[in-house]
Amino acid sequence: MKEIIERLVRLQEIGFELRAAEEERRRGPEALAAVDRAFETQREEIGGERLRYEALVQELHRLREERERTRRRLELAQQKLMQVSNQREYSAVLNEIDSGKAHMIELEQAIETRESEIEELKGPAAEADERIAAAREQAEAEKRRIEQRIEELAGVIEELQRQQQELRSAIPPAVVARFEAIARARGGVALAAIVNDACGECRMRVRPQVINLVRRGAEIQICDSCRRILYIAPDEAPAEAGKRGAETSGD
Ligand SMILES: [Zn+2]
C-alpha cells in the first residue's frame, strides 16, 4: 500500500503540473497580444514625443516672429511719441507702448519655456526611429520566447499525460476511482499530508492510531474531517524529502 500511496502522491503532483501547463498554454495568445499592445503604446509615446518636438519648434518660430513684430511696433510707437501734437494722442501712444512692453514680457517667457522644452525633447525626438526599432526588436524577441514556450508546453503536456496514464495503470482501478472522486469533490486535491499530527489540507487533528496505520501503510486512511487520503509528509519521512526538490521546474 505504501507504494500505491507514493504513486498517488506523484499522480496528484502530475495533475497539478498538468493543470499549470495547460493554463499557461491557454494564456499564450493573451500574452502575445499583451506584448503587441505594449509595443503599440511605446511607439505612440515615442512618436508622440517627436510630434510634440516638431510642434514646439514651429511654435517657437511663430513666437520669435511675433516678438520681432512687437519690437518694431514698440520702436515706431516710441518715435511717434516725439511727434504727437496733443495730450489725447500722447496718452494713446503711451498706452500702446505699455501694452506692447507687457506683451514683450509675455512673449519672452513663452519663448524661454518653449526653448527649454525643446532642449529636453531634442535627444529623444532625434532618436525616435532608433528607439521605435529597438522596442520592436525587443517585442519580437519576447513574442518568439512566448511562442517557443507554447511549443515547449505542448511537449510537456504530452509527457505529463503519458506519465499520468502510466501511473494510473500501476494503481488498482478502484483506488484510482476513489482518488479521482475525492479530487473532483475537493477542488482537485485528493491527498493530504499529515503535518504535525494534523491534516495538511483541512488542519484538523489526525488520531494517533490513524497516523500509525498510515505509517504502516496498511490500507488507505482518510481524514475524518475533509475525507482526503492521508499520507506521511516528506518532512516526517526524511528518506523521501530529497526526491521532491529535484523535480520542480526552474520557472
Ligand atoms: Zn483533512
Coordinates of C-alpha atoms and ligand atoms in Angstrom, one line a residue:
M1 CA 0.0 0.0 0.0
K2 CA 2.9 2.4 0.7
E3 CA 4.0 2.1 -2.9
I4 CA 0.5 2.8 -4.1
I5 CA 0.3 5.9 -1.9
E6 CA 3.6 7.1 -3.3
R7 CA 2.2 6.7 -6.8
L8 CA -1.0 8.6 -5.8
V9 CA 1.2 11.4 -4.5
R10 CA 3.1 11.5 -7.8
L11 CA -0.3 11.3 -9.7
Q12 CA -1.5 14.3 -7.8
E13 CA 1.7 16.2 -8.5
I14 CA 1.4 15.4 -12.1
G15 CA -2.2 16.6 -12.1
F16 CA -1.1 19.9 -10.6
E17 CA 1.7 20.3 -13.1
L18 CA -0.6 19.4 -16.0
R19 CA -3.2 21.9 -14.9
A20 CA -0.5 24.6 -14.6
A21 CA 1.0 23.8 -18.0
E22 CA -2.5 23.8 -19.6
E23 CA -3.3 27.1 -18.0
E24 CA 0.0 28.6 -19.2
R25 CA -0.7 27.4 -22.7
R26 CA -4.2 28.7 -22.7
R27 CA -2.8 32.1 -21.7
G28 CA -0.3 32.1 -24.5
P29 CA -2.3 34.1 -27.1
E30 CA -3.3 36.6 -24.5
A31 CA 0.4 37.0 -23.5
L32 CA 1.3 37.6 -27.2
A33 CA -1.4 40.2 -27.6
A34 CA -0.2 42.0 -24.5
V35 CA 3.3 42.3 -25.9
D36 CA 1.8 43.8 -29.1
R37 CA -0.3 46.2 -27.1
A38 CA 2.7 47.3 -25.0
F39 CA 4.7 47.9 -28.2
E40 CA 2.0 50.0 -29.8
T41 CA 1.8 52.1 -26.6
Q42 CA 5.6 52.6 -26.7
R43 CA 5.5 53.5 -30.3
E44 CA 2.8 56.1 -29.8
E45 CA 4.7 57.6 -26.9
I46 CA 8.0 57.8 -28.8
G47 CA 6.2 59.0 -31.9
G48 CA 4.3 61.5 -29.8
E49 CA 7.5 62.9 -28.4
R50 CA 8.7 63.6 -31.8
L51 CA 5.4 65.2 -32.9
R52 CA 5.5 67.4 -29.8
Y53 CA 9.0 68.4 -30.6
E54 CA 8.1 69.4 -34.1
A55 CA 5.1 71.4 -32.9
L56 CA 7.2 73.1 -30.3
V57 CA 9.8 74.1 -32.9
Q58 CA 7.0 75.7 -35.0
E59 CA 5.5 77.4 -32.1
L60 CA 8.9 78.8 -31.1
H61 CA 9.4 80.1 -34.6
R62 CA 6.0 81.8 -34.5
L63 CA 6.7 83.4 -31.1
R64 CA 10.0 84.8 -32.3
E65 CA 8.4 86.3 -35.3
E66 CA 5.7 87.9 -33.1
R67 CA 8.4 89.2 -30.8
E68 CA 10.1 90.8 -33.8
R69 CA 6.8 92.4 -34.9
T70 CA 6.1 93.7 -31.4
R71 CA 9.6 95.1 -31.1
R72 CA 9.2 97.0 -34.3
R73 CA 5.8 98.3 -33.2
L74 CA 7.3 99.5 -30.0
E75 CA 10.1 101.3 -31.8
L76 CA 7.5 103.0 -34.0
A77 CA 5.4 104.0 -31.1
Q78 CA 8.4 105.5 -29.3
Q79 CA 9.2 107.5 -32.4
K80 CA 5.6 108.6 -32.7
L81 CA 5.7 109.8 -29.0
M82 CA 8.2 112.5 -30.1
Q83 CA 5.8 113.7 -32.8
V84 CA 2.4 113.8 -31.1
S85 CA 0.7 117.2 -31.0
N86 CA -1.9 116.8 -28.3
Q87 CA -2.4 115.2 -24.9
R88 CA -5.0 112.7 -26.2
E89 CA -2.7 111.3 -28.8
Y90 CA 0.1 111.3 -26.3
S91 CA -1.8 109.1 -23.8
A92 CA -3.0 106.8 -26.7
V93 CA 0.6 106.2 -27.8
L94 CA 1.8 105.7 -24.2
N95 CA -0.9 103.1 -23.7
E96 CA 0.2 101.4 -26.9
I97 CA 3.8 101.4 -25.5
D98 CA 2.7 99.9 -22.2
S99 CA 0.7 97.1 -23.7
G100 CA 3.5 96.5 -26.2
K101 CA 6.0 96.1 -23.3
A102 CA 3.7 93.8 -21.3
H103 CA 3.3 91.7 -24.4
M104 CA 7.0 91.5 -24.9
I105 CA 7.4 90.2 -21.4
E106 CA 4.8 87.5 -22.1
L107 CA 6.5 86.6 -25.3
E108 CA 9.9 86.3 -23.7
Q109 CA 8.5 84.0 -21.0
A110 CA 6.8 81.8 -23.6
I111 CA 9.9 81.7 -25.8
E112 CA 12.0 80.7 -22.8
T113 CA 9.6 77.9 -21.8
R114 CA 9.5 76.5 -25.4
E115 CA 13.2 76.7 -25.6
S116 CA 13.8 74.6 -22.5
E117 CA 11.0 72.1 -23.6
I118 CA 12.7 71.8 -27.0
E119 CA 16.1 71.2 -25.3
E120 CA 14.6 68.4 -23.2
L121 CA 12.9 66.7 -26.2
K122 CA 15.7 67.2 -28.7
G123 CA 17.5 64.0 -27.8
P124 CA 14.5 61.6 -27.5
A125 CA 12.9 63.1 -30.7
A126 CA 16.1 62.7 -32.7
E127 CA 16.4 59.1 -31.6
A128 CA 12.7 58.3 -32.1
D129 CA 13.2 56.0 -35.1
E130 CA 16.0 54.1 -33.4
R131 CA 14.1 53.8 -30.2
I132 CA 11.0 52.5 -32.0
A133 CA 13.1 50.0 -33.9
A134 CA 14.7 48.8 -30.6
A135 CA 11.3 48.5 -29.0
R136 CA 10.0 46.5 -31.9
E137 CA 13.0 44.2 -31.8
Q138 CA 12.5 43.6 -28.1
A139 CA 8.8 42.9 -28.5
E140 CA 9.5 40.4 -31.3
A141 CA 12.1 38.7 -29.2
E142 CA 9.6 38.5 -26.3
K143 CA 7.0 37.1 -28.7
R144 CA 9.4 34.5 -30.0
R145 CA 10.2 33.5 -26.4
I146 CA 6.4 33.1 -25.7
E147 CA 5.8 31.1 -28.9
Q148 CA 8.7 28.9 -28.1
R149 CA 7.3 28.3 -24.6
I150 CA 3.9 27.5 -26.1
E151 CA 5.5 24.9 -28.3
E152 CA 7.5 23.5 -25.4
L153 CA 4.3 23.3 -23.3
A154 CA 2.7 21.0 -25.9
G155 CA 5.6 18.5 -25.3
V156 CA 5.4 19.0 -21.6
I157 CA 1.7 18.3 -21.5
E158 CA 2.0 15.3 -23.7
E159 CA 4.8 13.9 -21.5
L160 CA 2.8 14.6 -18.3
Q161 CA -0.3 12.9 -19.8
R162 CA 1.9 9.9 -20.7
Q163 CA 3.2 9.7 -17.1
Q164 CA -0.3 10.1 -15.7
Q165 CA -1.5 7.2 -17.9
E166 CA 1.4 5.0 -16.8
L167 CA 0.9 5.8 -13.1
R168 CA -2.9 5.2 -13.4
S169 CA -2.3 1.8 -14.8
A170 CA 0.1 0.9 -12.0
I171 CA -2.6 1.7 -9.3
P172 CA -5.6 -0.6 -8.7
P173 CA -8.6 0.8 -10.6
A174 CA -10.7 1.0 -7.5
V175 CA -8.1 3.2 -5.8
V176 CA -7.8 5.4 -8.9
A177 CA -11.6 5.8 -9.0
R178 CA -11.7 6.7 -5.3
F179 CA -8.8 9.2 -5.8
E180 CA -10.5 10.8 -8.7
A181 CA -13.8 11.0 -6.9
I182 CA -12.2 12.8 -4.0
A183 CA -10.3 15.1 -6.3
R184 CA -13.4 16.1 -8.1
A185 CA -15.2 16.8 -4.8
R186 CA -12.2 18.6 -3.2
G187 CA -11.0 21.1 -5.7
G188 CA -8.6 18.7 -7.4
V189 CA -6.8 17.9 -4.1
A190 CA -7.4 14.2 -3.2
L191 CA -4.4 13.8 -0.9
A192 CA -3.5 15.4 2.4
A193 CA -0.1 15.1 4.0
I194 CA 0.0 14.6 7.8
V195 CA 1.8 17.7 9.2
N196 CA 2.4 17.9 12.9
D197 CA -0.2 15.3 13.6
A198 CA -2.8 17.2 11.6
C199 CA -4.3 17.0 8.2
G200 CA -2.2 19.3 5.9
E201 CA -5.2 20.4 4.0
C202 CA -8.0 21.0 6.5
R203 CA -5.7 21.3 9.5
M204 CA -7.8 19.0 11.7
R205 CA -6.0 16.8 14.1
V206 CA -5.5 13.2 13.0
R207 CA -5.9 10.5 15.6
P208 CA -2.7 8.7 16.6
Q209 CA -3.9 5.3 15.6
V210 CA -4.8 6.6 12.1
I211 CA -1.3 8.1 11.9
N212 CA 0.1 4.7 12.9
L213 CA -2.0 3.0 10.2
V214 CA -0.8 5.5 7.6
R215 CA 2.8 4.9 8.7
R216 CA 2.4 1.2 8.4
G217 CA 0.8 1.6 5.0
A218 CA -1.8 -1.0 5.9
E219 CA -4.7 0.4 3.9
I220 CA -6.0 3.7 2.6
Q221 CA -6.8 6.1 5.5
I222 CA -8.8 9.2 5.0
C223 CA -9.1 12.4 7.1
D224 CA -12.2 12.3 9.3
S225 CA -12.9 15.9 8.5
C226 CA -12.2 16.6 4.8
R227 CA -12.2 12.9 3.6
R228 CA -8.9 13.2 1.8
I229 CA -6.5 10.3 1.5
L230 CA -3.8 10.8 4.2
Y231 CA -0.1 10.2 3.6
I232 CA 3.1 10.9 5.5
A233 CA 4.5 14.4 4.7
P234 CA 8.0 14.4 3.3
D235 CA 9.2 16.3 6.4
E236 CA 8.3 13.3 8.5
A237 CA 9.8 10.8 6.2
P238 CA 13.4 12.1 5.7
A239 CA 14.3 9.4 3.2
E240 CA 11.6 10.8 0.8
A241 CA 12.5 14.5 1.3
G242 CA 15.2 14.7 -1.3
K243 CA 13.1 13.4 -4.1
R244 CA 10.7 16.3 -4.5
G245 CA 13.0 19.3 -4.8
A246 CA 14.8 18.0 -7.9
E247 CA 11.5 17.8 -9.8
T248 CA 10.4 21.4 -9.5
S249 CA 11.0 23.4 -12.7
G250 CA 13.2 26.4 -12.9
D251 CA 10.4 28.8 -13.6
Ligands
ZN1 ZN -8.5 16.9 6.3

